[in-house]
């Protein structure tokens, strides 16, 4: 798990606990996921390059740090639940381009099936952050990275809220060079491929569906 980073900031862990609770409402879940998206993005992007440029403060001129303009990002959301994290990340990085991958898990085989795909035309010139709240079996994450690799972007990272050990292993076996970020590694998967203790179906809880 050398390419796995656990983001254990106290605010992230507190909000994650609130998300896990069965009595958390859809509105609360949506807001919490957005807030966690912002916090996770803060950690994932801490190594972005900066450059210095001269600015005028009310007092004097100074050389001040700015994000390097040539460092362009694409946030790729795995639909549906990835949208909850995406909204928070865009609050922090509003200039990022956005892509979407629609994947659903076949209930009998647990294989990821693609039904939608659209990314920016210049993704090959950008760093890509793929987001999905849950890394369970890892099949969707692996499929998403497979597709993005077809465009040869500058770099790829994967961000999730919860991960199962089985999913992490599967992900790194297929994409050992891709960094994985998560707020927690839970105990295991159940017989249906759901994370235990987990938080249920993130998409259903985000949108109030079943």
Coordinates of C-alpha atoms in Angstrom, one line a residue:
X1 CA 0.0 0.0 0.0
X2 CA 2.9 2.3 -0.6
X3 CA 0.8 4.4 -3.0
X4 CA -2.1 4.7 -0.6
X5 CA -2.4 7.9 1.5
X6 CA -4.9 8.0 4.4
X7 CA -6.1 11.6 5.0
X8 CA -6.8 11.5 8.8
X9 CA -7.4 15.2 9.5
X10 CA -9.7 15.5 12.5
X11 CA -12.3 17.5 10.5
X12 CA -12.4 14.9 7.8
X13 CA -12.8 12.1 10.4
X14 CA -15.5 13.9 12.3
X15 CA -17.5 14.6 9.2
X16 CA -17.0 11.1 8.0
X17 CA -18.5 9.8 11.2
X18 CA -21.6 12.0 10.7
X19 CA -21.9 10.6 7.1
X20 CA -21.8 7.0 8.4
X21 CA -24.7 7.5 10.8
X22 CA -28.0 6.0 9.5
X23 CA -30.0 8.9 10.8
X24 CA -28.1 11.5 8.7
X25 CA -30.6 13.0 6.3
X26 CA -30.2 13.3 2.5
X27 CA -29.7 17.1 2.8
X28 CA -27.1 16.7 5.6
X29 CA -25.3 13.9 3.7
X30 CA -25.1 16.0 0.6
X31 CA -23.7 19.0 2.5
X32 CA -21.2 16.9 4.5
X33 CA -19.9 15.2 1.4
X34 CA -19.4 18.5 -0.3
X35 CA -17.5 19.8 2.8
X36 CA -15.3 16.6 2.9
X37 CA -14.6 17.0 -0.8
X38 CA -13.1 20.4 -0.1
X39 CA -11.0 19.1 2.7
X40 CA -9.8 16.1 0.8
X41 CA -8.9 18.2 -2.2
X42 CA -6.8 20.4 0.1
X43 CA -4.6 17.4 1.0
X44 CA -4.4 15.9 -2.4
X45 CA -3.2 19.1 -4.0
X46 CA -0.7 20.2 -1.4
X47 CA 2.2 19.4 -3.8
X48 CA 0.9 21.6 -6.6
X49 CA 3.8 23.7 -8.0
X50 CA 3.8 27.5 -7.4
X51 CA 5.6 30.4 -9.0
X52 CA 6.3 33.9 -7.8
X53 CA 5.1 37.1 -9.3
X54 CA 5.2 40.7 -8.4
X55 CA 2.0 42.1 -6.9
X56 CA 1.1 45.4 -5.2
X57 CA -0.2 45.2 -1.7
X58 CA -1.7 48.3 0.0
X59 CA 1.7 48.9 1.5
X60 CA 4.3 47.9 -1.1
X61 CA 5.4 45.7 -4.0
X62 CA 6.2 42.1 -3.2
X63 CA 7.0 38.7 -4.8
X64 CA 4.1 36.5 -3.9
X65 CA 3.3 32.8 -4.6
X66 CA 0.7 31.8 -7.1
X67 CA -0.3 28.5 -8.6
X68 CA 1.7 27.8 -11.7
X69 CA -0.6 28.6 -14.6
X70 CA 0.7 25.8 -16.7
X71 CA -0.4 23.2 -14.1
X72 CA -3.9 22.4 -15.4
X73 CA -6.3 20.0 -13.8
X74 CA -9.2 17.8 -14.7
X75 CA -11.5 16.4 -12.1
X76 CA -13.2 13.2 -13.4
X77 CA -16.3 12.2 -11.5
X78 CA -17.5 8.6 -11.5
X79 CA -21.2 8.9 -11.7
X80 CA -23.5 9.1 -9.7
X81 CA -21.9 9.4 -6.3
X82 CA -18.7 11.1 -7.5
X83 CA -20.7 14.3 -8.0
X84 CA -20.9 14.8 -4.3
X85 CA -17.2 15.0 -3.9
X86 CA -16.8 16.9 -7.2
X87 CA -19.0 19.8 -6.0
X88 CA -16.8 20.4 -3.0
X89 CA -13.6 20.2 -4.9
X90 CA -14.8 22.7 -7.5
X91 CA -15.4 25.1 -4.6
X92 CA -11.7 25.0 -3.9
X93 CA -10.5 24.7 -7.5
X94 CA -13.1 26.5 -9.6
X95 CA -10.8 26.7 -12.7
X96 CA -10.5 22.9 -13.0
X97 CA -12.1 21.3 -16.0
X98 CA -14.5 18.4 -15.4
X99 CA -15.0 15.0 -16.9
X100 CA -17.6 12.3 -16.2
X101 CA -17.5 8.5 -16.4
X102 CA -20.8 6.7 -16.0
X103 CA -20.3 3.2 -14.5
X104 CA -22.6 0.8 -12.8
X105 CA -21.8 -2.4 -11.0
X106 CA -23.4 -5.6 -12.5
X107 CA -25.2 -7.1 -9.4
X108 CA -24.3 -10.6 -10.3
X109 CA -20.7 -10.3 -11.5
X110 CA -19.8 -7.0 -9.7
X111 CA -18.0 -6.0 -13.0
X112 CA -18.1 -2.3 -13.8
X113 CA -20.2 -1.5 -16.9
X114 CA -19.6 1.8 -18.7
X115 CA -22.7 3.7 -19.9
X116 CA -21.3 7.3 -20.3
X117 CA -18.0 8.9 -20.9
X118 CA -17.0 12.5 -21.6
X119 CA -13.8 14.4 -20.8
X120 CA -12.2 17.6 -21.9
X121 CA -10.5 17.5 -25.3
X122 CA -7.1 18.6 -23.9
X123 CA -7.0 16.0 -21.1
X124 CA -3.7 14.8 -22.4
X125 CA -2.2 18.1 -21.3
X126 CA -3.6 18.0 -17.8
X127 CA -3.3 16.3 -14.5
X128 CA -6.3 14.1 -13.7
X129 CA -8.0 13.5 -10.3
X130 CA -10.6 10.8 -10.5
X131 CA -13.2 10.9 -7.6
X132 CA -15.7 8.4 -6.3
X133 CA -16.8 8.2 -2.6
X134 CA -16.4 4.4 -2.4
X135 CA -13.6 2.0 -3.4
X136 CA -15.2 -1.3 -2.6
X137 CA -14.2 -4.1 -5.0
X138 CA -12.1 -1.7 -6.9
X139 CA -13.6 -2.7 -10.3
X140 CA -15.0 0.8 -11.1
X141 CA -11.9 2.5 -10.0
X142 CA -9.7 0.2 -12.2
X143 CA -12.1 0.7 -15.1
X144 CA -12.0 4.4 -14.8
X145 CA -8.2 4.6 -14.7
X146 CA -8.1 2.2 -17.7
X147 CA -10.2 4.7 -19.7
X148 CA -8.3 7.8 -18.6
X149 CA -5.0 6.1 -19.5
X150 CA -6.1 5.9 -23.1
X151 CA -5.7 9.7 -23.3
X152 CA -2.2 9.7 -21.8
X153 CA -2.7 12.6 -19.3
X154 CA 0.2 14.3 -17.4
X155 CA -0.7 12.3 -14.3
X156 CA -3.5 10.4 -12.6
X157 CA -4.6 10.3 -9.0
X158 CA -7.6 8.6 -7.4
X159 CA -9.5 10.0 -4.5
X160 CA -12.2 8.3 -2.5
X161 CA -13.9 8.7 0.9
X162 CA -13.8 5.0 2.0
X163 CA -11.9 2.0 0.8
X164 CA -11.9 -1.7 1.5
X165 CA -8.6 -3.6 1.8
X166 CA -9.7 -5.9 -1.1
X167 CA -10.4 -2.9 -3.3
X168 CA -7.1 -1.3 -2.6
X169 CA -5.2 -4.5 -3.4
X170 CA -7.1 -4.9 -6.7
X171 CA -6.5 -1.3 -7.6
X172 CA -2.7 -1.4 -7.0
X173 CA -2.4 -4.7 -8.7
X174 CA -3.8 -3.1 -11.9
X175 CA -2.4 0.4 -11.5
X176 CA 0.6 0.3 -9.2
X177 CA 1.9 3.7 -10.3
X178 CA -1.3 5.6 -9.5
X179 CA -1.6 7.3 -6.1
X180 CA -4.7 6.5 -4.1
X181 CA -6.1 8.9 -1.4
X182 CA -8.8 7.9 1.0
X183 CA -10.2 9.2 4.4
X184 CA -10.5 5.7 5.8
X185 CA -9.7 2.0 5.2
X186 CA -12.6 -0.1 6.5
X187 CA -12.7 -3.7 7.7
X188 CA -13.8 -5.7 4.7
X189 CA -16.4 -6.3 2.0
X190 CA -19.5 -8.3 2.6
X191 CA -20.8 -11.1 0.3
X192 CA -22.5 -8.5 -1.9
X193 CA -19.4 -6.4 -2.3
X194 CA -20.4 -3.6 0.1
X195 CA -17.9 -2.0 2.5
X196 CA -18.3 -3.0 6.1
X197 CA -18.9 -1.0 8.3
X198 CA -19.1 1.6 5.5
X199 CA -22.0 4.1 5.1
X200 CA -24.4 2.3 2.8
X201 CA -24.8 3.2 -0.9
X202 CA -23.3 6.7 -1.3
X203 CA -25.4 7.5 -4.4
X204 CA -28.7 6.5 -2.8
X205 CA -27.9 8.5 0.3
X206 CA -26.7 11.5 -1.7
X207 CA -29.8 11.7 -3.9
X208 CA -32.5 10.1 -1.6
X209 CA -33.0 7.1 -3.9
X210 CA -33.1 3.3 -3.2

